[in-house]
PDB file of C-alpha atoms in Angstrom:
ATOM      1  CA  UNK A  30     115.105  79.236  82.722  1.00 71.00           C
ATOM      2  CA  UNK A  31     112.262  81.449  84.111  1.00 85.00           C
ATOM      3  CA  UNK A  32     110.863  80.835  87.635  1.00 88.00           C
ATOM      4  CA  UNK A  33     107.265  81.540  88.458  1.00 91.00           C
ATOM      5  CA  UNK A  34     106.360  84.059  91.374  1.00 90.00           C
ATOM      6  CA  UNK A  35     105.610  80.792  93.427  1.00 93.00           C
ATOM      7  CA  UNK A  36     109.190  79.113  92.528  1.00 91.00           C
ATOM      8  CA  UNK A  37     111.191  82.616  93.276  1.00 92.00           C
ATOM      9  CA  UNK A  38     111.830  82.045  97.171  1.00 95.00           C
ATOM     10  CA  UNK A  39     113.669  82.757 100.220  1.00 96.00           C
ATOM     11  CA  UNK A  40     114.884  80.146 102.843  1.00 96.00           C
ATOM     12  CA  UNK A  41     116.721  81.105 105.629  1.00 97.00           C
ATOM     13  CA  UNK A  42     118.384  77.729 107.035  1.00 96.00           C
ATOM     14  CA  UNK A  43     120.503  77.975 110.164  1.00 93.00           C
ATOM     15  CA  UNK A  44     121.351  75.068 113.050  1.00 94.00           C
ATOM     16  CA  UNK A  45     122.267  75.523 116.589  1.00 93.00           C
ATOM     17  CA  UNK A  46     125.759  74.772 116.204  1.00 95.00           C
ATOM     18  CA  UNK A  47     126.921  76.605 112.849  1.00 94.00           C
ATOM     19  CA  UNK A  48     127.677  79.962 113.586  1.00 95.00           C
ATOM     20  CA  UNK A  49     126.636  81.171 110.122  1.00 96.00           C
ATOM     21  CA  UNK A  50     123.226  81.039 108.053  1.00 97.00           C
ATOM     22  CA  UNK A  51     122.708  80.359 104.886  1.00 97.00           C
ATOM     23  CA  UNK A  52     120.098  82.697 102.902  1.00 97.00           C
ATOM     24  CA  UNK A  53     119.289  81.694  99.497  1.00 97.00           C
ATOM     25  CA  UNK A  54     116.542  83.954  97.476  1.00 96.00           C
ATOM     26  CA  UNK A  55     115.432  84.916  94.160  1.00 96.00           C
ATOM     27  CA  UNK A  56     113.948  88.320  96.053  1.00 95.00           C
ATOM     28  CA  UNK A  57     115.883  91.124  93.569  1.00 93.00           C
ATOM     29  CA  UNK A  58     115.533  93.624  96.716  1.00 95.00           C
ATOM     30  CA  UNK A  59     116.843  91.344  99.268  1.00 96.00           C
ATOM     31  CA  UNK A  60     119.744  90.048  97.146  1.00 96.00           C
ATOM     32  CA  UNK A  61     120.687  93.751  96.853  1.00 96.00           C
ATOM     33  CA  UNK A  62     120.398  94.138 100.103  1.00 96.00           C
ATOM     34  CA  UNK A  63     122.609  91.057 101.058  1.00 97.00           C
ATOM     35  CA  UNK A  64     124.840  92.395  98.900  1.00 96.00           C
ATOM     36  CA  UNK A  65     125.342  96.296 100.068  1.00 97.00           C
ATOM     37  CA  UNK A  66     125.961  94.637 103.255  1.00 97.00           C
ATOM     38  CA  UNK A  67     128.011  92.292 102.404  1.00 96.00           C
ATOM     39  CA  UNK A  68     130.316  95.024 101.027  1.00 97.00           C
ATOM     40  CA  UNK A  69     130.252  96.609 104.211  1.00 97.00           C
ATOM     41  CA  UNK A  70     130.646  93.841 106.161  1.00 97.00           C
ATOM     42  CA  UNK A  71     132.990  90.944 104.406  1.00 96.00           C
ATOM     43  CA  UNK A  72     134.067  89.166 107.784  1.00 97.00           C
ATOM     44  CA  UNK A  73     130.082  88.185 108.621  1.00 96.00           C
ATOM     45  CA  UNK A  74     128.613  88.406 104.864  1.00 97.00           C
ATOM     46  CA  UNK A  75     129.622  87.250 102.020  1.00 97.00           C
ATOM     47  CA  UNK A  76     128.129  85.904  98.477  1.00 97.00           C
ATOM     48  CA  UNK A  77     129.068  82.141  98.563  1.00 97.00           C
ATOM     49  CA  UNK A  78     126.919  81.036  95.380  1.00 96.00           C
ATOM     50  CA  UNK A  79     124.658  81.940  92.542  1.00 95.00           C
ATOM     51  CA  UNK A  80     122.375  79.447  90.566  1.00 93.00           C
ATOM     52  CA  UNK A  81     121.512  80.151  86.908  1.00 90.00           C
ATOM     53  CA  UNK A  82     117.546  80.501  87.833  1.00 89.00           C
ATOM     54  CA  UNK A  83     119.148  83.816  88.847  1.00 91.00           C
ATOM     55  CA  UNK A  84     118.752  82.516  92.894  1.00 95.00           C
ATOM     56  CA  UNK A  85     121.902  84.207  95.112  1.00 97.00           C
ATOM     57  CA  UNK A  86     122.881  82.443  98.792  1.00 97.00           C
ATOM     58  CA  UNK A  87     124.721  84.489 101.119  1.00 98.00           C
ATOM     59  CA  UNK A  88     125.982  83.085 104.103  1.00 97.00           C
ATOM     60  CA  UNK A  89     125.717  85.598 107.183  1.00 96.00           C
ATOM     61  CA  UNK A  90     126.836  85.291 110.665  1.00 96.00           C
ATOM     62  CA  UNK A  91     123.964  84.693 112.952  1.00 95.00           C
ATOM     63  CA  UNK A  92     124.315  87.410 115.698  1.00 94.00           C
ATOM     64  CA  UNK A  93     123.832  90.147 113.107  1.00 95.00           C
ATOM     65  CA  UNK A  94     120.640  88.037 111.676  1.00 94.00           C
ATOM     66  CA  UNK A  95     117.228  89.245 113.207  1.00 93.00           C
ATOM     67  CA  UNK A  96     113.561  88.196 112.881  1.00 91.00           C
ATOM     68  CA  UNK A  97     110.972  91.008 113.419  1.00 91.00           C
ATOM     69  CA  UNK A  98     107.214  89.727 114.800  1.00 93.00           C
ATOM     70  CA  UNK A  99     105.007  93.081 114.154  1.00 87.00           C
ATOM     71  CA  UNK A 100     101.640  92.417 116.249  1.00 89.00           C
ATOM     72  CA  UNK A 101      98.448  93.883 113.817  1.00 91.00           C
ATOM     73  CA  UNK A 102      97.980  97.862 114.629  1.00 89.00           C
ATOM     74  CA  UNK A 103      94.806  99.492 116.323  1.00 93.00           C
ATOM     75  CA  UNK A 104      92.280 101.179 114.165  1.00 93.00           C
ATOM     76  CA  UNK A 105      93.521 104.429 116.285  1.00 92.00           C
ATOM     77  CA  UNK A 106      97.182 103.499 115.713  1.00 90.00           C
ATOM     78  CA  UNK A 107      96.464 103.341 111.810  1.00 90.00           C
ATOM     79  CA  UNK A 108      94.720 106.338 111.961  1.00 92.00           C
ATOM     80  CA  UNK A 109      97.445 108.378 113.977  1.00 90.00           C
ATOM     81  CA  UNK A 110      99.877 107.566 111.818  1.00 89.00           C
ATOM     82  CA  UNK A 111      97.895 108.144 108.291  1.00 89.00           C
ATOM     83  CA  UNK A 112      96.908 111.874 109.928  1.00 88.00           C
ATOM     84  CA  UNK A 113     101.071 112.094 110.586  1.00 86.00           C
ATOM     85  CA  UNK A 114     101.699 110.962 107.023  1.00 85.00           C
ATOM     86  CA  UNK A 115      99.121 113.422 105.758  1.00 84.00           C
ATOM     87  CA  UNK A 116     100.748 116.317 107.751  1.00 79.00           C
ATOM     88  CA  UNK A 117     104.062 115.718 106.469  1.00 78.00           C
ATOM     89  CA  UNK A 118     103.293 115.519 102.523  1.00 74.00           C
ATOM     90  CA  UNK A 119     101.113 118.532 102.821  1.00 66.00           C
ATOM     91  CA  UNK A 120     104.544 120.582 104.739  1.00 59.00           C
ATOM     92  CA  UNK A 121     106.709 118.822 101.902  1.00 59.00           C
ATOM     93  CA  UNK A 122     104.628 119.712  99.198  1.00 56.00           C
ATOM     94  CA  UNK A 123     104.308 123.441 100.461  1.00 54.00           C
ATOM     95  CA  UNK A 124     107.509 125.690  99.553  1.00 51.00           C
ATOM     96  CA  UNK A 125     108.320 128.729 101.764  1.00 54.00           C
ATOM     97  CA  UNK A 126     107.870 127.755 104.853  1.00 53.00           C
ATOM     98  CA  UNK A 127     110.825 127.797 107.027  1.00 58.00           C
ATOM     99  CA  UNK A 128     109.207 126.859 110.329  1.00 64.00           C
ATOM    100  CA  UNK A 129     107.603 123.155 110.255  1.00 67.00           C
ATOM    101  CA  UNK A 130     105.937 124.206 114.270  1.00 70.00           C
ATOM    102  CA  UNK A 131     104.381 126.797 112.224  1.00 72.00           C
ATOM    103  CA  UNK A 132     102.990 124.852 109.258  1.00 71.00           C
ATOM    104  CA  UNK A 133     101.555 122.340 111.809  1.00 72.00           C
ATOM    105  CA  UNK A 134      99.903 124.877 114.168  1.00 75.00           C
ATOM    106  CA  UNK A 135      98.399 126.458 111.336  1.00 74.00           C
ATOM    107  CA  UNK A 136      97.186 122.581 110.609  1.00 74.00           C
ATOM    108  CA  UNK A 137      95.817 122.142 113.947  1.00 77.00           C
ATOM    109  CA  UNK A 138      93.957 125.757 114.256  1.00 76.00           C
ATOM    110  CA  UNK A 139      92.210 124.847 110.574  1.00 74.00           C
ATOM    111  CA  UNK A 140      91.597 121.820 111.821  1.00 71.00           C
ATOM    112  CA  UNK A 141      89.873 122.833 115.399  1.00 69.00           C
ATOM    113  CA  UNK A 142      87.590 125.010 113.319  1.00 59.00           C
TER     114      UNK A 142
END
């Protein structure tokens, strides 16, 4: 049976007195990695079912379970780090340079003129 985007989700459900939460998702990248994790760490991960939709639910100990907030960027902080981004493809993309201070004060002299 094929899911639809919409029907392929992820719910977290935890309590305040289990010490363990229960993830179930159809997300291919976070089942993989549940699951390098869970290889690592057996005693606070572990696979406890799969559904033939192709869902996975992993139960995980709650102290190693974290939810990240990310407040919306500045224009400048966007900018900053597209210019750092830029930098660093241009140094990767350019062979024969052994100094990366070097490649970026070149940069930053082309740059100022």
């Amino acid at each position: 049976m094929k899911l639809t985007r919409y029907e392929r989700e992820t719910i977290i459900l935890f309590n305040e007195k289990e010490k363990y939460a229960s993830i179930f998702t159809h997300n291919t990248e976070l089942i993989e990695r549940l699951g390098n994790f869970s290889k690592k760490h057996p005693q606070i991960c572990w696979l406890k079912d799969r559904n033939q939709a192709g869902g996975h639910t992993y139960l995980l100990k709650k102290s190693a379970l974290s939810i990240r907030l990310m407040a919306p960027r500045s224009e400048a902080s966007r900018n900053k780090a597209a210019e750092s981004m830029r930098r660093n493809r241009r140094y990767r993309k350019t062979s024969g340079l052994k100094n990366r201070n070097k490649f970026i004060q070149r940069l930053e002299k082309e740059s100022a003129v």
